[in-house]
Short mmCIF file of C-alpha atoms and ligand atoms in Angstrom, two decimals:
data_model
loop_
_atom_site.label_atom_id
_atom_site.label_comp_id
_atom_site.label_asym_id
_atom_site.label_seq_id
_atom_site.Cartn_x
_atom_site.Cartn_y
_atom_site.Cartn_z
CA MET A 1 -0.22 -0.04 -0.09
CA THR A 2 2.76 2.42 0.74
CA ARG A 3 4.93 2.28 -2.42
CA LEU A 4 1.42 2.59 -4.23
CA ARG A 5 0.59 5.53 -2.48
CA PHE A 6 4.18 6.91 -3.28
CA ALA A 7 3.85 6.10 -6.74
CA LEU A 8 0.72 7.22 -6.77
CA SER A 9 2.23 10.12 -5.53
CA GLY A 10 4.10 10.19 -8.20
CA ILE A 11 2.14 9.87 -11.29
CA LEU A 12 -0.74 12.38 -9.74
CA ALA A 13 1.91 15.35 -9.83
CA ALA A 14 2.94 14.34 -13.04
CA VAL A 15 -0.93 14.41 -13.98
CA ALA A 16 -1.46 17.65 -12.50
CA GLY A 17 1.72 19.44 -13.87
CA ILE A 18 0.06 18.31 -17.39
CA ALA A 19 -3.15 19.60 -16.55
CA ALA A 20 -1.74 23.00 -15.31
CA GLY A 21 0.66 23.39 -18.42
CA HIS A 22 -2.30 22.64 -20.71
CA LEU A 23 -4.40 25.02 -18.88
CA VAL A 24 -1.38 27.55 -19.81
CA ALA A 25 -1.22 26.73 -23.45
CA GLY A 26 -4.65 26.51 -24.00
CA PHE A 27 -4.97 30.97 -23.09
CA LEU A 28 -1.08 30.92 -25.42
CA ALA A 29 -0.06 28.62 -27.56
CA PRO A 30 -1.95 25.09 -28.21
CA ALA A 31 0.63 23.29 -29.61
CA SER A 32 3.23 23.80 -26.75
CA SER A 33 1.30 22.35 -24.24
CA PRO A 34 4.53 19.79 -22.66
CA VAL A 35 2.29 16.46 -23.87
CA LEU A 36 1.91 17.83 -27.10
CA ALA A 37 4.92 19.57 -27.51
CA ILE A 38 6.84 16.26 -27.08
CA GLY A 39 4.39 13.96 -29.27
CA SER A 40 5.49 17.02 -32.07
CA THR A 41 8.78 16.17 -31.44
CA VAL A 42 8.86 12.45 -31.50
CA ILE A 43 6.54 13.00 -34.95
CA ASP A 44 9.99 14.73 -36.16
CA LEU A 45 12.05 12.46 -34.71
CA THR A 46 10.66 9.15 -36.06
CA PRO A 47 12.57 7.03 -38.64
CA THR A 48 10.31 7.22 -41.64
CA PRO A 49 9.70 3.18 -41.54
CA VAL A 50 8.24 3.45 -38.23
CA LYS A 51 6.41 6.61 -39.46
CA GLU A 52 5.08 4.41 -42.03
CA TRP A 53 3.81 1.35 -40.27
CA ALA A 54 2.17 4.11 -37.48
CA ILE A 55 -0.07 5.43 -40.15
CA ALA A 56 -0.38 2.28 -42.07
CA THR A 57 -1.49 -0.10 -38.88
CA PHE A 58 -3.07 2.91 -36.48
CA GLY A 59 -4.49 5.10 -40.07
CA THR A 60 -5.99 8.57 -38.64
CA ASN A 61 -6.27 7.35 -35.16
CA ASP A 62 -1.99 7.80 -35.11
CA LYS A 63 -2.11 10.79 -33.87
CA LEU A 64 -4.44 9.72 -30.79
CA ILE A 65 -2.27 6.57 -30.17
CA LEU A 66 1.04 8.95 -30.36
CA GLN A 67 -0.21 11.12 -27.33
CA GLY A 68 -1.88 8.44 -25.79
CA SER A 69 1.63 6.24 -25.56
CA VAL A 70 3.63 9.84 -24.47
CA LEU A 71 1.50 10.45 -21.46
CA VAL A 72 1.78 6.49 -20.50
CA GLY A 73 5.35 6.73 -20.86
CA THR A 74 5.26 10.06 -18.67
CA LEU A 75 3.50 8.37 -16.35
CA VAL A 76 5.32 5.21 -16.21
CA LEU A 77 8.25 7.80 -15.11
CA ALA A 78 6.30 9.70 -12.50
CA ALA A 79 5.54 6.66 -10.70
CA VAL A 80 9.42 5.65 -10.29
CA ALA A 81 9.84 9.21 -9.64
CA GLY A 82 7.16 8.58 -7.08
CA LEU A 83 8.89 5.32 -5.44
CA LEU A 84 12.21 7.84 -5.28
CA ALA A 85 10.83 9.86 -3.22
CA ARG A 86 9.48 8.66 -0.24
CA ARG A 87 14.12 8.13 0.41
CA ARG A 88 15.10 10.81 -1.83
CA LEU A 89 12.90 13.01 -2.61
CA PRO A 90 15.64 15.82 -4.29
CA VAL A 91 15.91 12.97 -6.85
CA ALA A 92 12.39 12.80 -7.43
CA VAL A 93 11.75 16.67 -7.82
CA GLY A 94 15.08 16.64 -9.67
CA PHE A 95 13.02 13.86 -11.96
CA ILE A 96 10.11 16.31 -12.40
CA VAL A 97 12.02 19.19 -13.58
CA LEU A 98 14.20 16.70 -16.09
CA LEU A 99 11.03 15.36 -17.33
CA THR A 100 8.97 18.87 -17.61
CA GLY A 101 12.36 20.70 -18.45
CA LEU A 102 12.24 17.96 -21.91
CA ALA A 103 8.84 19.23 -22.68
CA GLY A 104 10.14 22.92 -22.88
CA ALA A 105 13.20 21.83 -24.94
CA ALA A 106 10.40 20.33 -26.94
CA ALA A 107 8.55 22.98 -27.22
CA LEU A 108 11.21 25.86 -27.96
CA LEU A 109 12.69 23.54 -30.54
CA ARG A 110 9.48 23.52 -32.53
CA PRO A 111 10.64 25.38 -35.78
CA ALA A 112 8.28 28.77 -35.11
CA ALA A 113 8.64 29.03 -31.54
CA ARG A 114 8.26 31.39 -29.32
CA PRO A 115 9.89 32.06 -26.24
CA LEU A 116 6.50 31.85 -24.29
CA ASP A 117 6.16 28.50 -25.77
CA ALA A 118 8.51 27.16 -22.84
CA LEU A 119 5.97 29.25 -19.89
CA PRO A 120 3.13 25.79 -20.04
CA ALA A 121 6.07 23.32 -19.27
CA VAL A 122 7.30 25.68 -16.29
CA ALA A 123 3.56 25.76 -15.65
CA ALA A 124 3.95 21.74 -15.30
CA MET A 125 7.39 22.21 -13.76
CA ALA A 126 6.07 24.04 -10.52
CA VAL A 127 2.70 22.44 -10.24
CA GLY A 128 4.68 18.87 -10.58
CA VAL A 129 7.28 19.40 -8.06
CA ALA A 130 4.96 21.50 -5.34
CA THR A 131 1.98 18.46 -5.74
CA LEU A 132 5.11 15.74 -5.58
CA VAL A 133 6.30 16.85 -2.57
CA TRP A 134 3.02 17.47 -0.90
CA LEU A 135 1.47 14.04 -1.26
CA ALA A 136 4.66 12.53 -0.59
CA ARG A 137 4.84 14.15 2.47
CA LEU A 138 1.47 12.58 3.10
CA ALA A 139 2.17 9.86 1.97
CA GLY A 140 4.88 9.39 4.49
CA ALA A 141 2.47 10.04 7.46
CA ALA A 142 0.08 7.38 5.53
CA ALA A 143 3.07 5.23 6.26
CA GLY A 144 3.92 6.16 9.53
CA ASP A 145 7.31 7.19 8.46
CA ALA A 146 9.05 9.74 10.67
CA PRO A 147 6.22 12.04 10.32
CA SER A 148 6.20 15.67 8.58
CA ARG A 149 4.68 17.36 12.53
CA ALA A 150 6.35 16.09 15.41
CA PRO A 151 3.35 15.12 17.62
CA GLY A 152 3.71 17.61 20.17
CA ARG A 153 2.62 19.94 17.45
CA ASP A 154 -0.59 18.21 17.63
CA GLU A 155 -0.84 19.74 20.68
CA ALA A 156 0.26 22.55 20.29
CA ALA A 157 -2.09 23.49 17.73
CA GLY A 158 -5.03 22.18 19.90
CA PRO A 159 -7.20 19.87 20.36
CA ARG A 160 -9.74 19.97 17.49
CA GLY A 161 -12.78 18.55 19.76
CA SER A 162 -13.07 18.60 23.29
CA VAL A 163 -11.81 14.95 23.89
CA MET A 164 -8.79 14.49 22.20
CA THR A 165 -6.74 15.96 25.05
CA THR A 166 -3.72 12.55 24.54
CA VAL A 167 -1.18 12.33 21.74
CA PRO A 168 -2.70 10.14 19.28
CA ASP A 169 -0.53 6.80 19.06
CA ALA A 170 0.94 5.43 15.85
CA GLU A 171 -1.99 3.72 14.66
CA THR A 172 -4.63 6.51 15.09
CA ARG A 173 -1.57 8.90 13.50
CA SER A 174 -1.07 6.88 10.14
CA ARG A 175 -5.17 5.98 10.05
CA ALA A 176 -5.39 9.95 9.91
CA GLY A 177 -2.54 10.10 7.58
CA ARG A 178 -3.97 7.44 5.15
CA ARG A 179 -7.12 9.63 5.24
CA GLY A 180 -5.09 12.52 4.66
CA PHE A 181 -3.46 11.18 1.56
CA ILE A 182 -6.91 10.10 -0.01
CA GLY A 183 -8.12 13.83 0.42
CA GLY A 184 -5.54 14.79 -1.09
CA ALA A 185 -4.90 12.79 -3.96
CA LEU A 186 -8.59 13.19 -4.55
CA GLY A 187 -8.41 17.40 -4.18
CA ILE A 188 -5.04 17.01 -7.10
CA THR A 189 -7.39 14.71 -9.74
CA ALA A 190 -10.06 17.47 -9.13
CA LEU A 191 -8.54 20.47 -9.89
CA ALA A 192 -6.13 18.40 -12.55
CA VAL A 193 -9.14 17.73 -14.32
CA LEU A 194 -10.58 20.65 -14.23
CA ALA A 195 -7.50 22.61 -15.70
CA ALA A 196 -6.98 20.27 -18.69
CA VAL A 197 -10.68 20.84 -19.61
CA GLY A 198 -10.45 24.07 -19.37
CA GLY A 199 -7.23 24.28 -21.29
CA GLN A 200 -9.26 22.60 -23.63
CA LEU A 201 -11.90 23.97 -23.71
CA ARG A 202 -9.84 27.59 -24.37
CA ALA A 203 -8.19 25.79 -27.08
CA GLY A 204 -11.16 25.07 -28.42
CA ALA A 205 -13.05 28.23 -27.79
CA GLN A 206 -10.10 29.79 -30.56
CA SER A 207 -11.75 29.29 -34.30
CA VAL A 208 -11.09 30.93 -37.02
CA LYS A 209 -12.68 33.84 -38.70
CA LYS A 210 -15.33 34.64 -41.36
CA VAL A 211 -13.59 36.13 -44.61
CA VAL A 212 -15.18 36.80 -47.71
CA LEU A 213 -14.58 35.46 -50.64
CA PRO A 214 -14.48 37.15 -54.19
CA ALA A 215 -16.41 35.30 -57.15
CA ALA A 216 -14.32 33.55 -58.78
CA ALA A 217 -12.90 35.47 -62.57
CA ASP A 218 -12.40 32.08 -64.16
CA LYS A 219 -15.33 30.21 -62.72
CA ALA A 220 -15.10 26.30 -62.94
CA LYS A 221 -18.30 24.44 -65.24
CA ALA A 222 -21.10 23.42 -62.93
CA LEU A 223 -20.38 19.59 -61.68
CA PRO A 224 -22.48 16.81 -63.32
CA LYS A 225 -24.48 14.58 -61.99
CA GLY A 226 -22.89 11.70 -60.12
CA LEU A 227 -22.62 8.14 -60.46
CA GLU A 228 -23.78 8.13 -56.98
CA THR A 229 -26.96 8.95 -57.85
CA THR A 230 -28.08 5.42 -60.07
CA VAL A 231 -25.19 3.53 -58.05
CA SER A 232 -25.68 2.54 -54.69
CA GLY A 233 -21.91 2.53 -52.98
CA ILE A 234 -20.34 5.05 -55.00
CA SER A 235 -18.24 7.15 -54.28
CA PRO A 236 -19.69 10.74 -54.11
CA LEU A 237 -17.89 12.50 -57.33
CA ARG A 238 -17.38 15.64 -54.92
CA THR A 239 -16.18 14.66 -51.36
CA PRO A 240 -18.08 16.90 -49.07
CA THR A 241 -15.43 19.19 -46.78
CA ASP A 242 -16.25 17.20 -43.81
CA THR A 243 -15.25 13.43 -45.05
CA PHE A 244 -12.62 15.11 -46.99
CA TYR A 245 -9.07 13.59 -45.55
CA ARG A 246 -7.19 14.85 -43.34
CA VAL A 247 -2.88 14.61 -43.15
CA ASP A 248 -0.63 16.61 -41.40
CA THR A 249 2.06 16.57 -38.89
CA ASN A 250 0.54 18.14 -36.43
CA LEU A 251 -0.95 17.85 -33.26
CA VAL A 252 -2.82 20.86 -32.53
CA VAL A 253 -4.66 22.31 -36.08
CA PRO A 254 -2.85 25.70 -36.77
CA GLN A 255 -5.91 28.52 -35.35
CA VAL A 256 -4.79 31.35 -38.15
CA ASP A 257 -5.43 35.29 -37.40
CA VAL A 258 -5.81 36.05 -41.04
CA ASP A 259 -6.13 39.68 -40.31
CA THR A 260 -2.32 39.38 -39.05
CA TRP A 261 -1.18 36.07 -41.44
CA THR A 262 0.38 37.27 -44.22
CA LEU A 263 2.40 35.81 -47.88
CA GLU A 264 6.12 36.41 -48.41
CA VAL A 265 7.74 35.68 -51.17
CA ASP A 266 11.04 36.08 -51.27
CA GLY A 267 14.19 33.70 -52.40
CA MET A 268 15.32 34.29 -56.30
CA VAL A 269 13.55 36.92 -56.94
CA ASP A 270 14.28 40.63 -58.23
CA GLN A 271 11.59 41.94 -56.03
CA PRO A 272 10.27 39.86 -52.86
CA PHE A 273 6.83 40.70 -51.30
CA THR A 274 4.26 40.29 -48.49
CA MET A 275 1.01 40.83 -49.04
CA THR A 276 -1.76 40.50 -47.01
CA PHE A 277 -4.76 38.39 -47.09
CA ALA A 278 -7.24 40.83 -48.73
CA GLU A 279 -4.42 41.56 -50.89
CA LEU A 280 -4.31 37.70 -52.18
CA ALA A 281 -7.98 37.50 -52.20
CA ALA A 282 -8.43 41.08 -53.97
CA MET A 283 -6.40 38.57 -57.18
CA PRO A 284 -8.07 37.93 -59.67
CA LEU A 285 -9.39 33.99 -58.63
CA ILE A 286 -9.72 30.93 -60.56
CA GLU A 287 -11.94 27.77 -59.16
CA ARG A 288 -10.99 24.48 -60.48
CA ASP A 289 -12.34 20.81 -59.93
CA ILE A 290 -8.94 19.00 -58.38
CA THR A 291 -8.68 15.37 -56.77
CA MET A 292 -6.03 15.26 -54.19
CA THR A 293 -4.36 12.18 -52.83
CA CYS A 294 -1.77 11.64 -49.99
CA VAL A 295 1.28 9.72 -50.74
CA SER A 296 0.42 7.22 -47.88
CA ASN A 297 -2.74 6.15 -49.59
CA GLU A 298 -2.90 2.72 -49.87
CA VAL A 299 -4.04 0.61 -52.59
CA GLY A 300 -7.70 0.98 -52.65
CA GLY A 301 -7.23 3.28 -49.22
CA GLY A 302 -8.87 6.45 -48.21
CA TYR A 303 -6.54 9.21 -48.79
CA ILE A 304 -8.38 10.63 -51.66
CA GLY A 305 -10.37 13.67 -52.03
CA ALA A 306 -11.79 15.69 -55.00
CA ALA A 307 -13.03 19.05 -54.19
CA ARG A 308 -13.80 22.80 -55.97
CA TRP A 309 -10.95 24.70 -54.93
CA LEU A 310 -11.19 28.98 -55.50
CA GLY A 311 -7.63 29.92 -55.66
CA VAL A 312 -5.51 32.36 -57.05
CA ARG A 313 -2.50 31.16 -59.66
CA LEU A 314 0.92 30.16 -58.25
CA THR A 315 2.47 31.24 -60.87
CA ASP A 316 0.49 35.05 -60.84
CA VAL A 317 2.14 35.39 -56.80
CA LEU A 318 5.45 34.63 -58.60
CA ASP A 319 5.46 36.18 -61.42
CA ARG A 320 4.61 39.45 -59.24
CA ALA A 321 8.11 38.91 -57.71
CA GLY A 322 9.78 37.86 -60.96
CA ILE A 323 12.57 35.04 -61.12
CA THR A 324 15.88 35.62 -60.74
CA GLY A 325 18.91 32.94 -61.39
CA SER A 326 18.21 29.65 -61.61
CA PRO A 327 16.12 28.24 -59.05
CA ASP A 328 14.45 24.58 -59.55
CA GLN A 329 12.20 24.35 -56.50
CA VAL A 330 9.00 26.51 -54.59
CA LEU A 331 9.52 25.92 -51.06
CA SER A 332 6.95 26.57 -48.57
CA THR A 333 6.62 27.35 -45.26
CA ALA A 334 3.62 26.84 -42.97
CA VAL A 335 2.76 28.90 -40.28
CA ASP A 336 4.08 26.34 -37.67
CA GLY A 337 7.41 26.37 -39.76
CA PHE A 338 6.36 22.86 -41.49
CA MET A 339 8.24 22.84 -45.30
CA ILE A 340 7.10 21.83 -48.57
CA SER A 341 9.14 21.75 -51.72
CA THR A 342 7.59 21.68 -55.18
CA PRO A 343 9.12 21.17 -58.46
CA LEU A 344 9.38 24.60 -59.84
CA ALA A 345 8.91 23.10 -63.81
CA VAL A 346 5.79 21.31 -62.61
CA VAL A 347 4.37 24.83 -61.49
CA ARG A 348 5.16 26.49 -64.28
CA ASP A 349 3.65 24.05 -66.86
CA GLY A 350 0.58 25.77 -67.52
CA ARG A 351 -1.60 23.37 -64.84
CA ASP A 352 -3.76 24.87 -62.20
CA ALA A 353 -1.12 24.99 -59.28
CA MET A 354 -2.92 27.42 -56.93
CA ILE A 355 -2.85 29.11 -53.86
CA ALA A 356 -6.20 28.02 -52.96
CA ILE A 357 -8.47 30.39 -50.14
CA GLY A 358 -11.56 27.86 -50.44
CA MET A 359 -12.83 24.81 -50.60
CA ASN A 360 -16.27 23.33 -51.74
CA GLY A 361 -17.76 26.66 -52.27
CA ALA A 362 -16.26 27.96 -48.06
CA GLN A 363 -13.53 29.65 -47.04
CA LEU A 364 -10.96 26.73 -46.46
CA ARG A 365 -11.68 25.34 -42.92
CA ALA A 366 -9.04 25.29 -40.15
CA THR A 367 -8.07 21.33 -40.53
CA HIS A 368 -8.02 21.66 -45.05
CA GLY A 369 -5.08 24.66 -44.26
CA PHE A 370 -7.37 28.18 -43.33
CA PRO A 371 -6.67 31.19 -44.61
CA ALA A 372 -4.69 29.59 -47.82
CA ARG A 373 -3.01 26.72 -49.08
CA LEU A 374 -1.00 25.41 -52.03
CA ILE A 375 -2.73 23.20 -54.15
CA THR A 376 -0.79 21.65 -57.26
CA PRO A 377 -2.69 18.94 -59.60
CA GLY A 378 -1.41 15.58 -60.69
CA LEU A 379 1.18 16.13 -56.76
CA TYR A 380 0.53 14.49 -53.97
CA GLY A 381 -0.04 16.28 -51.64
CA PHE A 382 3.30 16.11 -49.32
CA VAL A 383 4.78 17.78 -52.38
CA GLY A 384 2.30 20.46 -53.54
CA ALA A 385 -0.12 21.35 -50.99
CA THR A 386 1.06 23.13 -48.37
CA LYS A 387 -1.32 24.02 -45.59
CA TRP A 388 -1.10 27.64 -43.52
CA LEU A 389 1.12 28.45 -45.65
CA THR A 390 2.39 31.79 -44.51
CA ARG A 391 6.09 31.74 -47.30
CA LEU A 392 6.88 30.97 -50.87
CA THR A 393 10.44 30.83 -51.42
CA LEU A 394 12.38 30.10 -54.77
CA THR A 395 15.43 28.27 -54.20
CA THR A 396 17.42 24.68 -55.64
CA TYR A 397 16.83 22.00 -54.05
CA ALA A 398 20.74 21.80 -53.64
CA ALA A 399 20.60 24.86 -51.15
CA ASP A 400 17.48 24.14 -49.02
CA GLN A 401 15.40 20.79 -48.14
CA SER A 402 11.76 20.21 -46.87
CA TYR A 403 10.65 18.18 -44.39
CA TRP A 404 9.97 14.52 -46.46
CA THR A 405 13.06 15.53 -48.98
CA LYS A 406 15.32 15.63 -45.32
CA ARG A 407 13.36 11.92 -44.48
CA GLN A 408 14.26 10.68 -47.82
CA TRP A 409 10.93 10.78 -49.70
CA ALA A 410 11.01 12.05 -53.35
CA THR A 411 10.65 14.83 -54.33
CA ASP A 412 9.27 14.90 -57.83
CA ALA A 413 6.34 12.93 -56.90
CA PRO A 414 3.11 12.81 -59.47
CA ILE A 415 0.27 10.86 -58.23
CA LYS A 416 0.21 7.24 -60.00
CA THR A 417 -2.18 5.82 -61.99
CA SER A 418 -5.02 3.60 -59.14
CA ALA A 419 -8.35 2.71 -59.44
CA ARG A 420 -10.67 2.21 -56.06
CA ILE A 421 -13.45 -0.73 -55.73
CA ASP A 422 -16.39 1.01 -53.53
CA THR A 423 -19.16 -1.44 -54.02
CA PRO A 424 -19.25 -3.91 -53.30
CA ALA A 425 -17.09 -3.91 -50.08
CA PRO A 426 -14.34 -6.16 -49.42
CA LEU A 427 -15.32 -8.92 -47.39
CA SER A 428 -19.35 -8.41 -47.85
CA THR A 429 -21.91 -10.74 -48.66
CA ILE A 430 -24.43 -9.72 -51.39
CA LYS A 431 -27.17 -11.36 -53.28
CA ALA A 432 -27.32 -13.06 -55.86
CA GLY A 433 -28.38 -11.91 -59.35
CA THR A 434 -27.77 -8.47 -60.86
CA THR A 435 -25.56 -5.98 -58.86
CA ALA A 436 -22.78 -2.82 -59.71
CA ILE A 437 -19.37 -2.75 -59.34
CA GLY A 438 -17.99 0.63 -59.01
CA GLY A 439 -15.57 2.89 -57.78
CA VAL A 440 -13.54 5.54 -58.54
CA ALA A 441 -9.96 5.64 -60.40
CA TRP A 442 -7.75 8.72 -60.72
CA ALA A 443 -4.45 9.65 -62.68
CA GLN A 444 -4.61 12.82 -61.97
CA HIS A 445 -3.28 15.64 -64.83
CA ARG A 446 -3.23 12.89 -67.29
CA GLY A 447 -6.94 11.69 -67.47
CA VAL A 448 -8.53 9.00 -66.51
CA GLY A 449 -8.66 6.54 -70.01
CA THR A 450 -10.38 3.30 -69.61
CA VAL A 451 -10.97 1.24 -65.76
CA GLU A 452 -11.74 -2.93 -66.59
CA VAL A 453 -12.72 -5.16 -64.13
CA LYS A 454 -12.23 -8.47 -63.59
CA VAL A 455 -14.58 -11.63 -61.99
CA ASP A 456 -11.85 -14.45 -60.71
CA ASP A 457 -10.42 -16.00 -63.56
CA GLY A 458 -12.25 -14.01 -66.11
CA ALA A 459 -11.31 -11.38 -69.22
CA TRP A 460 -10.78 -8.06 -68.27
CA GLN A 461 -14.22 -5.80 -68.90
CA ARG A 462 -14.27 -2.13 -70.11
CA THR A 463 -16.44 -0.59 -67.33
CA LYS A 464 -19.35 2.57 -68.01
CA LEU A 465 -16.79 5.58 -67.26
CA GLY A 466 -18.85 8.60 -65.23
CA PRO A 467 -19.08 11.94 -65.82
CA ASP A 468 -15.81 13.71 -67.28
CA VAL A 469 -14.66 16.38 -65.01
CA GLY A 470 -11.00 16.81 -66.62
CA ILE A 471 -7.73 15.21 -66.24
CA ASP A 472 -7.44 16.39 -62.73
CA TYR A 473 -10.94 14.70 -61.06
CA TRP A 474 -11.61 11.30 -60.51
CA ARG A 475 -13.44 9.76 -62.50
CA GLN A 476 -16.34 7.28 -61.21
CA TRP A 477 -16.53 3.89 -62.83
CA TYR A 478 -19.09 0.60 -63.00
CA LEU A 479 -19.81 -2.24 -64.11
CA GLU A 480 -23.03 -4.50 -63.89
CA TRP A 481 -22.72 -7.61 -63.03
CA ASP A 482 -24.24 -11.22 -62.79
CA ALA A 483 -22.94 -11.72 -59.37
CA THR A 484 -23.39 -16.00 -59.22
CA PRO A 485 -23.48 -17.89 -55.27
CA GLY A 486 -20.02 -18.54 -54.38
CA LEU A 487 -16.56 -16.74 -53.28
CA HIS A 488 -15.27 -14.09 -55.76
CA ARG A 489 -12.20 -11.91 -56.46
CA ILE A 490 -13.33 -8.31 -58.04
CA ALA A 491 -10.06 -7.00 -59.30
CA VAL A 492 -9.58 -3.83 -60.72
CA ARG A 493 -7.25 -1.51 -62.80
CA ALA A 494 -6.99 1.74 -64.79
CA THR A 495 -5.02 3.22 -68.16
CA ASP A 496 -4.77 6.36 -68.48
CA LEU A 497 -6.05 8.50 -71.41
CA GLU A 498 -1.99 8.19 -73.49
CA GLY A 499 -2.61 4.57 -72.49
CA GLN A 500 -0.46 4.23 -69.93
CA PRO A 501 -1.54 1.64 -67.30
CA GLN A 502 -1.11 1.62 -63.78
CA ILE A 503 1.60 0.37 -62.54
CA THR A 504 0.66 -3.42 -61.10
CA GLN A 505 3.06 -4.26 -59.56
CA ARG A 506 2.90 -3.85 -55.41
CA ALA A 507 4.88 -1.16 -54.00
CA THR A 508 4.29 0.37 -49.95
CA PRO A 509 3.87 4.26 -50.18
CA PHE A 510 7.31 4.88 -49.01
CA PRO A 511 8.87 7.09 -51.28
CA SER A 512 7.09 8.14 -54.07
CA GLY A 513 3.59 6.25 -53.71
CA SER A 514 1.96 2.92 -53.84
CA SER A 515 0.84 1.14 -56.61
CA GLY A 516 -0.17 -2.14 -57.03
CA ILE A 517 -3.36 -3.56 -58.41
CA GLN A 518 -6.80 -3.63 -55.70
CA GLU A 519 -8.89 -6.79 -55.56
CA VAL A 520 -11.85 -7.61 -53.11
CA VAL A 521 -12.97 -11.21 -51.93
CA VAL A 522 -16.74 -10.66 -51.57
CA THR A 523 -19.26 -13.65 -50.91
CA VAL A 524 -22.47 -13.89 -52.62
CA ALA A 525 -25.06 -15.81 -51.15
N1 LIG B 601 1.62 22.74 -42.72
C1 LIG B 601 1.19 21.29 -43.68
N2 LIG B 601 0.46 21.54 -45.06
C2 LIG B 601 0.33 20.07 -45.34
C3 LIG B 601 0.62 18.81 -44.38
C4 LIG B 601 1.27 19.01 -43.45
O1 LIG B 601 1.74 17.94 -42.47
N3 LIG B 601 2.37 20.25 -42.56
N4 LIG B 601 1.00 17.35 -44.97
C5 LIG B 601 0.54 17.64 -46.46
C6 LIG B 601 0.17 16.43 -47.26
S1 LIG B 601 1.52 14.95 -46.97
C7 LIG B 601 -1.03 16.31 -47.21
S2 LIG B 601 -1.58 14.79 -48.23
C8 LIG B 601 -2.29 17.07 -47.86
C9 LIG B 601 -3.35 17.28 -47.27
O2 LIG B 601 -4.18 17.86 -47.38
P1 LIG B 601 -5.70 17.69 -46.29
O3 LIG B 601 -5.81 17.69 -45.17
O4 LIG B 601 -6.40 19.07 -46.51
O5 LIG B 601 -6.49 17.04 -47.79
O6 LIG B 601 -1.71 17.89 -46.79
C10 LIG B 601 0.27 18.63 -47.38
N5 LIG B 601 -0.44 19.69 -46.40
MO1 LIG B 602 0.13 12.62 -48.00
#
């Protein structure tokens, strides 16, 4: 019991410290909350193969699992500190100082950190140490250790009740001590919960401001009716923003103040300049339907979405600065210091690379990069879709490397032609008779030519394609199938408009995107 009380003292000290830090961070900068700062640093330090494994294994839960692991790891170390506190309090205190010091260092070493970002860790340190010292003293009293107050002082303090006239014996003392510890532990827990919830509410209360988006000078055509209206189970032609995938390295979504936000254009340019959001939005706007894909999308995966984007042509902004020398990349920086490299030749080959400020008829959501992000049709997001954009630097790959380049991912990463079966669902059971096999196929900036389906060992059959929304957009497809009872294998493959079939050889997302044919197995009953 005694050891448990000391371990608990350490754990509660950590919980109280973390909660205090979270509360302070809620007011200053949510991302500098101790567990989040350490989590972000862990993300950046995780070797690429481990990151890939985590994304493949946990999907979009990877962030929760990471934060949970950091928290559990911290609590285990804190329990050790608690056990040490019985005999070596200074060592235990040193332990807490070290842990919170690491959190402070992690917060200060984030790419866009400000000195104030250390404050949550300082709060965590102060509250953690004070809680540990206090609870360890209560735990000591409960164990009947050398009492923190000499017995005589109990008397001197005066009787609490008129009957209490003698010095309490050891048993009475430790019973009171146990009660004292329980009270202290409950009190700390309650305060910690309040602080953590307060910090969370405060951080969540910050939201992005409403902005007015001017109409596009160059509008997209009305979106045709998609196959989803006739073939049930097929992905809608346009992905609703609510279900659009989200991929980034951020544990806390940056909430950018659009009134102070600026876009800086610098590097190998004649005229570096800075513009405000109003200035950016006042430039001629284009509206385009573009399908985005994440390089981490596995064959048959869901890290893909098709949306209508409103924005300024990237070349319009770059031309305003004027290129000088021979840069070969656009290095884009997000408000948190995260960087992406995009090949300049791709940006300038006539495609609709843009600085988007609108998505599906609304301003960007915070999760999708408010107030402005890059969209580069045909390239995976990690080389062309910088969210929370704040700086564009013309430079060379030799001089500067971005986040993923430093982690050995491909520098030029065109999206690979691919097809996905949406219906029937893998391993589902369907009724015998006429049914539809359907899904989406994509070959951004080349365009989908044909999609073919193969059932079991049959021949490849041409499917019917949905409406054509341009070469940067995905294409829905379906095939009527007379499903006979039994187990069946359905495979799909796409060929682009240039006649180039998708790569059938299986490849992992690292380093330049997955490839391979998707095959699903279904039971027909
Ligand atoms: N600032 C920032 N921008 C980013 C990323 C990031 O981690 N940080 N991830 C990129 C990746 S890998 C992809 S696939 C797209 C995803 O955009 P979405 O979340 O809007 O779908 O954003 C890109 N832009
Ligand atoms: Mo991505």
